[in-house]
Amino acid sequence: MRRPKYLYGVLAAALLTAVMLNLMLGTVSVSFRQIGSIFMGHGDSQLLNILVNYRLPRMLLCLMVGGCLALAGAILQGLIQNPLASPDVIGLSKGAGLAAVMIILLFPGAPVGIIPWAAFIGASIMGAALMFIATRFELKPTSLALSGMALGAMAGAGIQYVTVKHMNDANTALLWLAGSLWGRSWEHVWLLLPWAIIAVPLLFYLSFRLDVLQLGDNAASGLGLSVRHIRIVLLTAAVCLTGISVAVAGTIGFIGLIAPHMARKLTGPIHKHMLPVTALLGAILVTFSDVIGRIVISPREVPVGIVTAIIGAPYFLYLLGKKK
Amino acid sequence: MTATDAVTRRVFASYLFIGLLLAATGFIWSVSLGVTDLRWNDVLQGLLGGKETKEQLVISTIRVPRALVAALAGAALAVAGALMQAMTRNAFASPQIFGINAGASFFVVLFIVFFPGISSSALVFAAFAGAFMGGLLVFILGYSNDHRTPVQLALAGIAVSMLLSAMTEGFIVLYDNQTKNVLFWLAGAVHNGTWKDVHTVIPWSLTGMMIALLLSRSLTILSLGDDIARGLGQNILFIRLAVSCTVIMLAGSAVSIVGPIGFVGLIVPHIVRHWVGVDYRFILPLTAVFGSVLLLYADIVSRFISYPFESPVGIVTTGIGAPYLLYLLLRRRGRL
Amino acid sequence: MKKLVLHSTLVLWVCILALAGCSTAESTREATASDQAEARIIKHEFGESTIQGIPKRIVALEYSFVDSLATLGVTPVGIADDNKPDSIIAPIKEKLGEYTSVGSRYEVNFELISSLQPDLIIGDVSRHKEVYAQLNGIAPTLLLKSHGATYQENLSSFPVIAEAVGKKDEAEPLLQAHQANLDKLKASIPQDEQRTVLPAVVNAKGFFAHTSKSYAGSLLESLGLKDAIHSDEAYPQLTLEQLVEYNPDVLFLMKTPGEQTIIDEWSKNPLWGTISAVKNNNVYEVDRGVWSLSRGIISAETIVKEAIGQLYP
């Protein structure tokens, strides 16, 4: 049980830095002092506009999406008992992706704002299929992960077919698939906020059960808990958390893989301690990645999902190396 | 032993016969179906290399190399999968799941982005480098699998693949003018196969398959476990190295031409093992033949998904392979 | 310790939310109080927009709108040019003054657009409808057909743009002049022209036909040239076999200059020689930027001039 005394302090500082950078940096930069004066209610109206209409909702979305994806990853890793599980690996994101790509490319006349709902439904269908397989066939969690991968591959083939057939518009779909917070606004914040609020208490409710799962099926039954029941609840939670974040931001990868890992390193495996840190790390990572994506090739943008993949790569290789 | 051996041999011979028959039929079908209307006479003339009429030219310069590319790539990917499954003793090992396909595609896209004028023959070597990178990861993973179950190892492979394909997609998004049209290839495509492609891929795939056959006895022993193999005097490190190189040769050359086609390397060895058991002297030739069969027929199907325009063959193999993987998982659920 | 941090984060949250809440209310646009001119209502693909007076600072989010604005003699203050100034073709560029790049056409940079303080934004209906509310929050926004539009669709948005920038009266004469220019060029096409044409984008990985559902294809068709394919798909990918089967009499290969393409490979195949266009030496290489990216009155005339010049030397 390693838990550095100042861990939360450091994390809070990192989060605050990420948040401030996210608010300050961009094609138009806003200084610390300017943010201050805007806070006080007397600032440049132009900057105020940029801050309130673009930066603030984006920053809030970064926090929530990062937190939710990281939590979904942590839950799945606990559930599947494998540190390499994540929402992308078990195909949830692919389900959301297929639904969104179909709306974007096959139904260009669809009403505005329907993509998040479609994506959420896509992820839910994928989750439901997994759940069905898991309960119907009493699959071991690891096999469940591979089944998810197989389902994900099918959805992936669907995505490829649709994009290839609409090559000319493919980039719009690819940007969504890469995971991007471009053009997201308050409307999306309000969409995500209730879920993020529910997620916090839920996370503490679930942490004990996740810990119990790690003790093995017999121990869980010994405590009077139905393992099967716990698994269904956990999978549902992971599907919802993934579904809503992917719905809003597209399929941002690797946060669900890396954040829980880092958290486990910092706090040890007890979920009560690990889950809050996971959520914080996820939020920090996405917030930082978003800033980077916004400034490297300004005035263009690198989708945040690509930045997280690039940040994720070295960490991942480091993990592989360590596994020896 | 000898009695069962004789039975296996008979089973092997009959499946080989069926496989070759199917492959031949698939080949003829592949050659005769398409947007150009052909008479059997043209098909025959074209197969014999006739170049007189337009129809014969279509056969001899487009359909035949296309079918050959499909057959070769199918065989190469399937054998690569069989080799990986033997080496890692992992039922889920395959070029796709263990990151080789994704590695090769990543490098191809990378080279298209940074060297926009690159020729397609140079891209082959980019794919080799990428497959090598993927293969290196396989080797590292294969070396450290002592405490891992097959499914966990497969998960690691999938995660690596996902990382590589995420980066590939990233490059495609950022450099869309150069790369947008790679999408079709990324989904797996044999429809632009030419004689040049055939000539590029033949030396690699034939050499690879020869080496694989030479190694088949050692593979059988290796697939029983390191301790047994060592006890029987096998140089495990050498075998692993040779197998890894062969996998890269086979999968890399195939992917560079036809793109990262999935599931061929996973399901074909499985089905074949189900027929003839654990002896890789029997498994490998059958795997090669049925790999060809799978891709030949998948290619024919892909022509008719949105006729008269082509669809990527990879979505057909995924459509067959992913449900099969599910079936496999559900059937073996007690043992994983 | 943990409690403390939790509490402080919570406080931070509440602060941020409060700030957000109160400031969205006041951020509703005050800048519309421009010169007290008459308000004009412009109908576009995504509803109606009210424009006060004559817009002076216009942001164009697709190349085709730049073409239209240049035709009208207006330089936009901001253009979504993917941050590649060279992607704007020469005949248009020479009509433009200074402008600011506002990023990629897929993900336009709201911050930059907002800081340019535009009074009119013209966006593409397929690419920008999801962010219409945000664009409209910056300035009155028109969404018109551009990406994937045919020549006729593209042309039909010209009067809308002209009206929006207060040059309604100039639209008709400009369109007539355009038609006259085309007619003059068209005159060199013989009455009994039976040849089929096929414009196509070619690159290292494939051959993408642009049928009469695409911009270049529909433009050539409007001249009376026959489309070699007739498909519902605008940009189908063809194999050599299909190309031979469609057997176009004229090929316009749109490519990025200097790039190796699949044609290098195909031209070695004897079948390539059986295509009517190849047999009769009617294969022309053209600039992809002009033929497929730009789209508009100036581009159309450039394309037609090039096509006619090569077909009827």
Coordinates of C-alpha atoms in Angstrom, one line a residue, chain C residues 37-188:
Chain C
A37 CA -29.4 49.9 -42.0
E38 CA -32.3 47.9 -43.0
A39 CA -32.4 44.2 -41.9
R40 CA -32.5 41.8 -44.8
I41 CA -33.6 38.2 -44.4
I42 CA -31.6 35.7 -46.4
K43 CA -32.9 32.2 -46.9
H44 CA -30.3 29.5 -47.0
E45 CA -30.1 25.7 -46.8
F46 CA -30.4 25.7 -43.0
G47 CA -33.1 28.3 -42.4
E48 CA -33.1 32.1 -42.5
S49 CA -30.6 34.6 -41.3
T50 CA -31.1 38.3 -40.7
I51 CA -28.3 40.5 -41.9
Q52 CA -28.0 44.2 -40.9
G53 CA -26.6 46.5 -43.5
I54 CA -23.7 45.5 -45.7
P55 CA -21.4 42.9 -44.3
K56 CA -17.8 44.1 -44.4
R57 CA -16.0 41.3 -42.6
I58 CA -16.9 38.0 -44.1
V59 CA -15.5 34.6 -43.1
A60 CA -15.7 31.8 -45.8
L61 CA -15.5 28.2 -44.6
E62 CA -15.2 26.5 -48.0
Y63 CA -13.2 27.2 -51.1
S64 CA -16.2 27.5 -53.3
F65 CA -17.4 30.5 -51.2
V66 CA -14.1 32.2 -51.7
D67 CA -14.6 31.7 -55.4
S68 CA -18.0 33.4 -55.2
L69 CA -16.8 36.2 -53.1
A70 CA -13.8 36.8 -55.4
T71 CA -16.2 36.9 -58.3
L72 CA -18.1 39.6 -56.5
G73 CA -14.9 41.5 -55.8
V74 CA -15.0 40.9 -52.0
T75 CA -12.1 39.6 -50.0
P76 CA -13.1 37.6 -47.0
V77 CA -11.3 38.5 -43.7
G78 CA -11.0 34.8 -42.8
I79 CA -10.9 31.7 -44.9
A80 CA -10.8 28.1 -43.8
D81 CA -8.0 27.1 -46.2
D82 CA -6.7 24.1 -44.1
N83 CA -3.8 26.5 -43.4
K84 CA -2.4 25.8 -46.8
P85 CA -2.5 29.1 -48.7
D86 CA -1.5 27.3 -51.9
S87 CA -4.7 25.4 -51.9
I88 CA -6.5 28.5 -53.2
I89 CA -6.0 28.4 -57.0
A90 CA -4.1 31.2 -58.8
P91 CA -6.9 32.9 -60.7
I92 CA -8.8 33.3 -57.4
K93 CA -5.8 34.2 -55.4
E94 CA -4.9 37.1 -57.6
K95 CA -8.3 38.7 -56.9
L96 CA -8.0 38.3 -53.1
G97 CA -6.4 40.7 -50.7
E98 CA -5.0 39.8 -47.3
Y99 CA -6.9 37.3 -45.2
T100 CA -6.5 35.2 -42.1
S101 CA -6.6 31.4 -42.2
V102 CA -9.2 30.1 -39.8
G103 CA -8.0 26.6 -39.8
S104 CA -9.2 23.4 -41.4
R105 CA -12.5 23.2 -43.2
Y106 CA -13.5 20.2 -41.1
E107 CA -12.7 21.8 -37.8
V108 CA -12.8 25.6 -38.2
N109 CA -11.2 27.6 -35.4
F110 CA -14.0 29.3 -33.5
E111 CA -11.7 31.4 -31.4
L112 CA -10.0 32.9 -34.5
I113 CA -13.3 33.5 -36.3
S114 CA -14.7 35.1 -33.2
S115 CA -11.6 37.3 -32.8
L116 CA -11.9 38.5 -36.4
Q117 CA -15.2 40.0 -35.4
P118 CA -17.0 39.1 -38.6
D119 CA -20.4 40.3 -39.6
L120 CA -21.2 37.4 -41.9
I121 CA -20.1 33.7 -42.0
I122 CA -20.7 31.4 -44.9
G123 CA -20.4 27.7 -44.1
D124 CA -21.0 24.4 -45.8
V125 CA -24.3 22.7 -44.9
S126 CA -22.9 19.2 -44.7
R127 CA -19.8 20.1 -42.7
H128 CA -21.0 22.9 -40.4
K129 CA -24.6 22.2 -39.6
E130 CA -23.7 20.6 -36.3
V131 CA -22.0 23.8 -35.2
Y132 CA -24.5 26.2 -36.8
A133 CA -25.6 27.5 -33.4
Q134 CA -22.0 28.4 -32.4
L135 CA -21.2 30.1 -35.7
N136 CA -24.5 32.0 -35.6
G137 CA -23.5 33.1 -32.1
I138 CA -20.5 34.9 -33.6
A139 CA -22.2 36.4 -36.6
P140 CA -25.2 35.8 -38.9
T141 CA -24.3 32.5 -40.7
L142 CA -25.4 31.2 -44.0
L143 CA -25.1 27.5 -44.7
L144 CA -25.0 26.6 -48.4
K145 CA -24.2 23.5 -50.4
S146 CA -20.5 23.3 -51.3
H147 CA -18.9 20.0 -50.3
G148 CA -20.1 17.3 -52.7
A149 CA -22.3 19.7 -54.6
T150 CA -22.8 19.6 -58.3
Y151 CA -22.1 22.4 -60.6
Q152 CA -25.7 23.5 -60.7
E153 CA -26.1 23.3 -56.9
N154 CA -22.9 25.3 -56.6
L155 CA -24.1 27.9 -59.0
S156 CA -27.5 28.3 -57.3
S157 CA -25.8 29.4 -54.1
F158 CA -24.1 32.3 -55.9
P159 CA -27.2 34.7 -55.9
V160 CA -27.7 33.9 -52.2
I161 CA -24.1 35.0 -51.4
A162 CA -24.5 38.1 -53.6
E163 CA -27.6 39.1 -51.8
A164 CA -26.1 38.5 -48.4
V165 CA -23.1 40.8 -49.2
G166 CA -25.4 43.5 -50.5
K167 CA -24.6 42.9 -54.2
K168 CA -27.9 41.5 -55.3
D169 CA -28.0 43.6 -58.4
E170 CA -24.6 42.4 -59.6
A171 CA -25.4 38.7 -59.3
E172 CA -27.6 38.5 -62.4
P173 CA -25.2 40.2 -64.8
L174 CA -22.2 38.2 -63.4
L175 CA -24.1 34.9 -63.9
Q176 CA -25.0 36.0 -67.4
A177 CA -21.4 36.9 -68.1
H178 CA -20.4 33.5 -66.8
Q179 CA -23.0 31.8 -69.0
A180 CA -21.8 33.9 -72.0
N181 CA -18.2 32.8 -71.3
L182 CA -19.2 29.2 -71.1
D183 CA -21.3 29.5 -74.3
K184 CA -18.4 31.0 -76.1
L185 CA -16.1 28.1 -75.0
K186 CA -18.9 25.7 -75.7
A187 CA -19.1 26.9 -79.3
S188 CA -16.0 25.0 -80.1

